[in-house]
């Protein structure tokens, strides 16, 4: 398949989704043009913002609608941009002046409002300006892609498809691709490869049915949940407590998720179900009426997070929930009964049996919504998806579930759960009388997995259409994923057991992959939250020794969203209690020496970072020869939160980098180069993306940012091999200049102002003063040349002095007991 090199993308429609899709493209260095109507304009169909007579003058001239949307990206939470300043990289445009710009775009994503007439009118307008090979895709949440395609000339139809991003596009993994009968297969292959590798998404190909897969199942589930809420008389906050993390779903639960998505979007999706389905096409159709509470909220203009009020509303520090009876907001915060939280922790089979036999309303509610999800997914599988795996992936990636409905069903015992659902249907307890399909009870599904039954097997996942278990689609892009996400029952290779293990204990595993990628050693930390204790320190030193002897490099990688949360304070406390500060000084010295061992290894050490890299995890990363970071990496020195200073070389790194940056510039004053690093450590700043972590100095311009989390290991190994191939040599150990006592005095003056102004506490002032003393090199003259070991000794002294401080001890115990920082 020829490479689909996307040099530029046009996004049509500067509404919430269009602007955020443009932001995600820019995050990943894809040039993008954001189009909307010229401003001001009369009443028009195509704008994602309403046109108003006598509209005020806005900056941007005729591009004002797009310009306003781009500026709005800087204020949105969660942030759609990795760096707010990158909003300037989105090029605003309008349909009157800039249609020729479309000719430069390889991909055109239409994202105007969910109206068929508006979209098709726009297609007529843009068709003459599209580049001959450009792919055109509609970001609709549920309109018929085939019907939309009819507005395009025959020459463009083969290059047209649906591309459904989930909101917010930066954070939600799912993108559904939908073909029409005219779409060329290679077009979807090219687009899937781009969306997977460049945009970092999980791609599922959906059938062109109303609302596709995720919204069809997810919104039906939300509607039936609302119906069961009414049946059992539960409040929204109790339901969210039940249907959030306790249930293995998004922590926001049902109704907070709806607020994030937008109640207007939810209303559009429901209307699509109502307009395109009927009882004959969907036996659950009777449950698809718009709930009264949603009608009321929409009428009030309370659209969720975007309007700061929906099912919930924040007033100061208080959270309120909407009450339909009073049509007003009342205090929220009710929790579910603890007994159901305990039930939800049980193994799947026991969990479902307990919930089904429960006499309480909350337990009956939970069984009802689970039963409804099994029932709906089974009845509709053949009409909405190619196979059961796609449904489960959609619910995981699009709705934040740990398991899709088929996975949970199979884990709990396929035939037992099927019979439980059938009994409820026969007894009239289900939402509709449609029977479960025959394939549920007989044939390959019932006989699968050694007679245990199930839709997921090592051979693939069940497809009612083809009557067989369908394997995962094979595209070249997926060869970059050593351990792609899989479904329960697929028995996919596990990162915990694959390859060849050279050493393993409770703290770390040192291992290699098979084949060519086995030329690089991999170190995977196994401790809770991948905390760095003595076992990890010893294991990483051993890893360097093995790598230097027999391999081309060392990659530090773990297969989850946790690189390392930092030093293992709990492991330090017993030693501190028994031997005092001297024991901690020794442990910190060992950790520092390990960091230097990584930095000066004779083979490249590459940290493959995903998720959290905090404190000691950040230090582990910055002492590696190179970093390969997933876009959603959160890196920072956060020791101040527990009343400490970075003690494993983090402050030494800040001082050294400042000296190196000054040496590479024309500046002669070290302090400006030091200020940002000092501030980041003293304020415990964490980069909220790999891009921001680069700005903070924890990633360098030479480091690599990877969009897809499952490509991280592959890219890190290739980077290590490439560095080895060009004759990698460790950096020379050099002395470097520090700012000295004068630099510390300058910083100290600013800290005094912050303390006296009430911006920092007395203890924060004390910690920041210690940090300033280390990064400026202590009581020496400005420009004094020092070694890393010298500064590390200052770090240890500051770290150990804080351990005996009562306020630091209070912070440490508070963090251990509650997981939250104590401000004192």
XYZ file of N, CA and C in Angstrom, residues 54-216:
489
model
N -26.678 42.696 12.553
C -25.991 43.724 13.324
C -24.940 43.162 14.258
N -24.316 42.058 13.849
C -23.321 41.403 14.693
C -22.168 42.360 14.979
N -21.579 42.277 16.179
C -20.465 43.177 16.524
C -19.241 42.879 15.677
N -18.389 43.875 15.562
C -17.155 43.699 14.822
C -16.209 42.820 15.649
N -15.674 41.791 15.025
C -14.744 40.884 15.699
C -13.400 40.926 14.996
N -12.314 40.668 15.724
C -11.003 40.625 15.077
C -10.925 39.473 14.090
N -10.154 39.680 13.025
C -9.983 38.606 12.059
C -10.655 38.868 10.733
N -11.341 40.011 10.595
C -12.008 40.314 9.331
C -13.017 39.246 8.981
N -13.004 38.804 7.736
C -13.961 37.778 7.317
C -13.647 36.409 7.919
N -12.463 36.253 8.502
C -12.109 35.000 9.186
C -12.516 35.010 10.658
N -13.317 36.000 11.061
C -13.558 36.214 12.490
C -14.155 34.997 13.188
N -15.025 34.251 12.510
C -15.634 33.085 13.161
C -14.560 32.042 13.478
N -13.713 31.773 12.496
C -12.632 30.812 12.722
C -11.626 31.348 13.732
N -11.296 32.642 13.652
C -10.335 33.238 14.584
C -10.856 33.148 16.016
N -12.149 33.436 16.204
C -12.729 33.369 17.548
C -12.672 31.935 18.093
N -12.944 30.972 17.218
C -12.896 29.575 17.651
C -11.479 29.172 18.040
N -10.504 29.632 17.280
C -9.102 29.305 17.572
C -8.677 29.920 18.900
N -9.068 31.167 19.136
C -8.746 31.797 20.414
C -9.431 31.073 21.565
N -10.643 30.591 21.320
C -11.379 29.881 22.361
C -10.724 28.593 22.796
N -9.919 28.006 21.915
C -9.229 26.760 22.264
C -8.307 26.942 23.459
N -7.768 28.152 23.638
C -6.822 28.401 24.737
C -7.502 28.360 26.100
N -8.829 28.508 26.114
C -9.547 28.622 27.388
C -10.271 27.335 27.774
N -10.377 26.392 26.845
C -11.152 25.189 27.115
C -10.462 24.277 28.112
N -11.260 23.602 28.939
C -10.786 22.571 29.848
C -11.658 21.328 29.651
N -11.054 20.155 29.519
C -9.620 19.902 29.449
C -9.018 20.501 28.188
N -7.754 20.892 28.274
C -7.107 21.658 27.207
C -6.994 20.836 25.933
N -7.550 21.322 24.811
C -7.408 20.600 23.550
C -6.019 20.734 22.940
N -5.272 21.755 23.363
C -3.928 22.000 22.843
C -2.880 21.545 23.853
N -1.841 20.884 23.362
C -0.727 20.537 24.237
C -0.015 21.773 24.728
N 0.077 22.790 23.895
C 0.609 24.105 24.245
C -0.381 25.147 23.751
N -0.858 25.997 24.633
C -1.863 26.990 24.244
C -1.363 27.886 23.117
N -0.068 28.195 23.124
C 0.485 29.085 22.101
C 0.397 28.482 20.700
N 0.244 27.164 20.615
C 0.179 26.517 19.306
C -1.134 26.788 18.581
N -2.068 27.467 19.253
C -3.301 27.883 18.563
C -2.959 28.733 17.342
N -1.867 29.481 17.426
C -1.470 30.360 16.310
C -1.069 29.569 15.073
N -0.818 28.264 15.214
C -0.419 27.447 14.072
C -1.610 27.005 13.229
N -2.824 27.174 13.749
C -4.027 26.845 12.981
C -4.339 28.028 12.068
N -4.452 27.778 10.796
C -4.671 28.858 9.826
C -6.169 29.076 9.645
N -6.707 30.254 10.007
C -8.138 30.512 9.817
C -8.457 30.806 8.357
N -9.651 30.455 7.954
C -10.059 30.678 6.562
C -11.572 30.786 6.506
N -12.069 31.275 5.369
C -13.523 31.328 5.160
C -13.850 30.862 3.746
N -15.106 30.483 3.574
C -15.530 29.864 2.316
C -15.639 30.861 1.155
N -15.563 32.147 1.447
C -15.690 33.143 0.380
C -14.347 33.458 -0.257
N -13.312 33.577 0.561
C -12.028 34.069 0.062
C -10.983 32.981 -0.181
N -11.123 31.829 0.461
C -9.988 30.905 0.537
C -10.259 29.513 -0.003
N -11.231 29.365 -0.870
C -11.566 28.033 -1.367
C -10.402 27.396 -2.125
N -9.571 28.202 -2.763
C -8.416 27.665 -3.483
C -7.445 26.935 -2.557
N -7.457 27.298 -1.271
C -6.556 26.637 -0.326
C -6.857 25.147 -0.177
N -8.097 24.774 -0.477
C -8.460 23.356 -0.389
C -7.613 22.506 -1.333
N -7.161 23.096 -2.425
C -6.384 22.346 -3.409
C -5.035 21.878 -2.850
N -4.615 22.475 -1.729
C -3.331 22.096 -1.125
C -3.485 21.016 -0.056
N -4.699 20.565 0.168
C -4.972 19.667 1.295
C -5.147 18.223 0.837
N -4.496 17.298 1.532
C -4.595 15.871 1.226
C -5.797 15.227 1.906
N -6.256 15.863 2.985
C -7.393 15.345 3.748
C -8.299 16.511 4.104
N -9.595 16.346 3.836
C -10.588 17.361 4.167
C -11.594 16.722 5.115
N -11.699 17.280 6.326
C -12.627 16.755 7.332
C -13.749 17.765 7.517
N -14.930 17.372 7.141
C -16.106 18.242 7.319
C -16.664 18.020 8.719
N -16.854 19.126 9.470
C -17.310 19.018 10.856
C -18.344 20.090 11.181
N -19.231 20.385 10.218
C -20.281 21.365 10.500
C -21.389 20.684 11.289
N -22.370 21.463 11.697
C -23.415 20.962 12.588
C -24.182 19.795 11.965
N -24.829 19.006 12.829
C -25.454 17.742 12.425
C -26.779 17.952 11.696
N -26.682 18.548 10.516
C -27.859 18.674 9.651
C -27.475 18.241 8.255
N -28.243 17.303 7.716
C -27.942 16.747 6.406
C -27.922 17.845 5.342
N -28.881 18.779 5.377
C -28.952 19.807 4.336
C -27.754 20.756 4.399
N -27.297 21.085 5.610
C -26.138 21.965 5.727
C -24.884 21.291 5.186
N -24.732 20.025 5.504
C -23.548 19.302 5.056
C -23.548 19.147 3.534
N -24.659 18.739 2.971
C -24.690 18.511 1.525
C -24.546 19.823 0.750
N -25.100 20.912 1.282
C -24.908 22.210 0.632
C -23.425 22.582 0.592
N -22.719 22.287 1.687
C -21.291 22.567 1.738
C -20.522 21.705 0.734
N -20.934 20.449 0.570
C -20.249 19.567 -0.381
C -20.324 20.102 -1.799
N -21.485 20.616 -2.167
C -21.628 21.219 -3.502
C -20.657 22.388 -3.662
N -20.464 23.120 -2.577
C -19.627 24.315 -2.627
C -18.143 23.979 -2.770
N -17.685 22.936 -2.055
C -16.245 22.642 -2.021
C -15.793 21.725 -3.154
N -16.713 20.975 -3.746
C -16.329 19.936 -4.713
C -15.394 20.435 -5.813
N -15.637 21.583 -6.419
C -14.750 22.021 -7.515
C -13.323 22.345 -7.064
N -13.099 22.486 -5.766
C -11.791 22.954 -5.287
C -10.955 21.835 -4.650
N -11.477 20.626 -4.602
C -10.753 19.549 -3.935
C -9.617 19.030 -4.804
N -8.504 18.709 -4.178
C -7.363 18.140 -4.890
C -7.733 16.765 -5.440
N -7.166 16.377 -6.578
C -7.556 15.126 -7.241
C -7.440 13.887 -6.357
N -6.441 13.819 -5.469
C -6.280 12.614 -4.649
C -6.736 12.768 -3.218
N -7.342 13.907 -2.883
C -7.677 14.185 -1.491
C -8.775 13.259 -0.982
N -8.622 12.816 0.255
C -9.681 12.067 0.931
C -10.605 13.070 1.602
N -11.903 12.850 1.456
C -12.917 13.712 2.057
C -13.688 12.876 3.068
N -13.830 13.390 4.291
C -14.481 12.612 5.342
C -15.390 13.513 6.159
N -16.535 12.965 6.543
C -17.484 13.708 7.368
C -17.380 13.261 8.816
N -17.163 14.227 9.705
C -17.170 13.926 11.141
C -18.601 14.075 11.659
N -19.439 13.127 11.296
C -20.801 13.111 11.807
C -20.903 12.064 12.891
N -21.765 12.323 13.858
C -21.915 11.368 14.957
C -22.980 10.327 14.665
N -23.629 10.413 13.480
C -24.626 9.387 13.239
C -25.414 9.491 11.949
N -25.221 10.562 11.156
C -25.952 10.678 9.901
C -25.443 9.639 8.894
N -26.300 9.268 7.962
C -25.933 8.262 6.975
C -24.818 8.761 6.068
N -23.715 8.056 6.041
C -22.578 8.429 5.194
C -22.932 8.211 3.724
N -23.668 7.164 3.453
C -24.060 6.895 2.063
C -24.949 8.004 1.531
N -25.910 8.468 2.339
C -26.788 9.558 1.906
C -25.983 10.835 1.707
N -25.038 11.114 2.597
C -24.194 12.298 2.436
C -23.399 12.230 1.137
N -22.924 11.050 0.798
C -22.071 10.903 -0.390
C -22.806 11.244 -1.674
N -24.107 11.139 -1.656
C -24.886 11.390 -2.873
C -24.802 12.838 -3.333
N -24.360 13.730 -2.448
C -24.205 15.144 -2.824
C -22.892 15.413 -3.537
N -22.025 14.409 -3.625
C -20.703 14.606 -4.217
C -20.661 14.097 -5.651
N -19.803 14.668 -6.484
C -19.628 14.153 -7.849
C -19.102 12.721 -7.820
N -19.367 11.992 -8.889
C -18.946 10.585 -8.956
C -17.441 10.425 -8.783
N -16.666 11.400 -9.222
C -15.207 11.288 -9.132
C -14.712 11.345 -7.691
N -15.496 11.947 -6.809
C -15.074 12.105 -5.412
C -15.632 10.999 -4.521
N -16.747 10.407 -4.904
C -17.398 9.392 -4.053
C -16.459 8.277 -3.614
N -15.570 7.780 -4.481
C -14.668 6.702 -4.018
C -13.695 7.145 -2.935
N -13.513 8.463 -2.774
C -12.576 8.989 -1.774
C -13.303 9.578 -0.570
N -14.572 9.247 -0.426
C -15.385 9.817 0.650
C -15.756 8.739 1.665
N -15.730 9.117 2.950
C -16.124 8.193 4.015
C -16.517 9.000 5.245
N -16.927 8.309 6.283
C -17.190 8.942 7.565
C -15.978 8.796 8.468
N -15.715 9.823 9.283
C -14.647 9.760 10.280
C -15.198 10.390 11.552
N -15.536 9.573 12.523
C -16.215 10.057 13.721
C -15.264 10.106 14.907
N -14.771 11.319 15.221
C -13.963 11.537 16.418
C -14.891 11.645 17.628
N -14.392 11.227 18.767
C -15.161 11.390 20.000
C -14.647 12.582 20.779
N -15.530 13.178 21.546
C -15.270 14.431 22.234
C -14.811 14.157 23.676
N -13.682 14.778 24.115
C -12.800 15.696 23.377
C -11.783 14.932 22.521
N -11.558 15.389 21.292
C -10.743 14.624 20.337
C -9.315 14.351 20.785
N -8.736 15.248 21.572
C -7.353 15.000 22.008
C -7.279 13.786 22.928
N -8.269 13.612 23.782
C -8.157 12.632 24.857
C -8.881 11.321 24.567
N -9.944 11.356 23.792
C -10.715 10.139 23.545
C -10.036 9.319 22.460
N -9.848 8.035 22.730
C -9.054 7.195 21.828
C -9.798 6.814 20.559
N -11.122 6.781 20.601
C -11.878 6.174 19.506
C -12.060 7.095 18.305
N -11.830 6.518 17.120
C -12.285 7.116 15.863
C -12.958 6.009 15.061
N -14.207 6.248 14.678
C -14.929 5.304 13.831
C -14.783 5.728 12.368
N -14.429 4.793 11.511
C -14.406 5.033 10.071
C -15.574 4.284 9.452
N -16.284 4.962 8.557
C -17.490 4.386 7.970
C -17.420 4.534 6.456
N -17.556 3.437 5.754
C -17.490 3.489 4.295
C -18.893 3.557 3.694
N -18.953 3.913 2.427
C -20.173 3.815 1.627
C -19.951 2.689 0.613
N -20.978 2.286 -0.118
C -20.755 1.272 -1.155
C -19.747 1.701 -2.211
N -19.523 3.014 -2.354
C -18.606 3.517 -3.375
C -17.184 3.723 -2.859
N -16.973 3.703 -1.537
C -15.653 3.997 -0.984
C -14.646 2.921 -1.375
N -13.520 3.344 -1.929
C -12.469 2.391 -2.289
C -11.827 1.845 -1.017
N -11.618 0.533 -0.930
C -11.025 -0.060 0.284
C -9.678 0.551 0.658
N -8.854 0.880 -0.342
C -7.533 1.422 -0.015
C -7.623 2.810 0.608
N -8.729 3.518 0.371
C -8.915 4.821 0.997
C -9.052 4.648 2.506
N -9.853 3.668 2.924
C -9.998 3.418 4.358
C -8.697 2.913 4.962
N -7.960 2.096 4.222
C -6.675 1.611 4.726
C -5.705 2.769 4.960
N -5.634 3.679 3.997
C -4.750 4.842 4.133
C -5.170 5.707 5.318
N -6.462 5.953 5.430
C -6.949 6.828 6.493
C -6.764 6.172 7.862
N -7.012 4.871 7.934
C -6.814 4.162 9.202
C -5.354 4.238 9.638
N -4.434 4.094 8.698
C -3.013 4.160 9.041
C -2.646 5.548 9.559
N -3.148 6.588 8.914
C -2.867 7.960 9.345
C -3.465 8.243 10.720
N -4.713 7.875 10.905
C -5.397 8.155 12.168
C -4.760 7.368 13.313
N -4.307 6.158 13.024
C -3.687 5.329 14.058
C -2.327 5.855 14.444
N -1.423 5.976 13.479
C -0.031 6.262 13.790
C 0.235 7.741 14.016
N -0.346 8.599 13.188
C -0.076 10.037 13.306
C -0.934 10.691 14.379
N -2.200 10.282 14.463
C -3.108 10.905 15.438
C -3.240 10.104 16.723
N -2.708 8.885 16.744
C -2.672 8.116 17.982
C -3.991 7.526 18.418
N -4.874 7.251 17.476
C -6.216 6.801 17.825
C -6.400 5.301 17.647
N -7.430 4.781 18.317
C -7.883 3.420 18.088
C -8.994 3.455 17.065
N -8.794 2.787 15.955
C -9.738 2.866 14.835
C -10.633 1.631 14.819
N -11.921 1.875 14.671
C -12.905 0.806 14.459
C -13.688 1.156 13.204
N -13.881 0.179 12.346
C -14.688 0.404 11.150
C -16.127 0.000 11.442
N -17.005 0.968 11.301
C -18.408 0.756 11.638
C -19.244 0.636 10.373
N -20.359 -0.049 10.499
C -21.311 -0.100 9.399
C -22.090 1.205 9.349
N -22.602 1.521 8.176
C -23.330 2.771 7.986
C -24.759 2.613 8.489
N -24.862 2.430 9.797
C -26.167 2.320 10.448
C -26.332 3.517 11.368
N -27.556 3.862 11.764
C -27.770 5.069 12.567
C -26.882 5.122 13.810
N -26.111 6.203 13.925
C -25.214 6.449 15.062
C -24.049 5.474 15.151
N -23.884 4.650 14.097
C -22.733 3.752 13.987
C -22.683 2.771 15.177
N -21.508 2.548 15.776
C -21.430 1.528 16.839
C -21.483 2.161 18.234
N -20.499 3.009 18.533
C -20.343 3.483 19.910
C -21.558 4.270 20.380
N -22.009 5.228 19.577
C -23.167 6.010 20.000
C -24.456 5.197 19.947
N -24.518 4.245 19.028
C -25.719 3.406 18.978
C -25.864 2.618 20.280
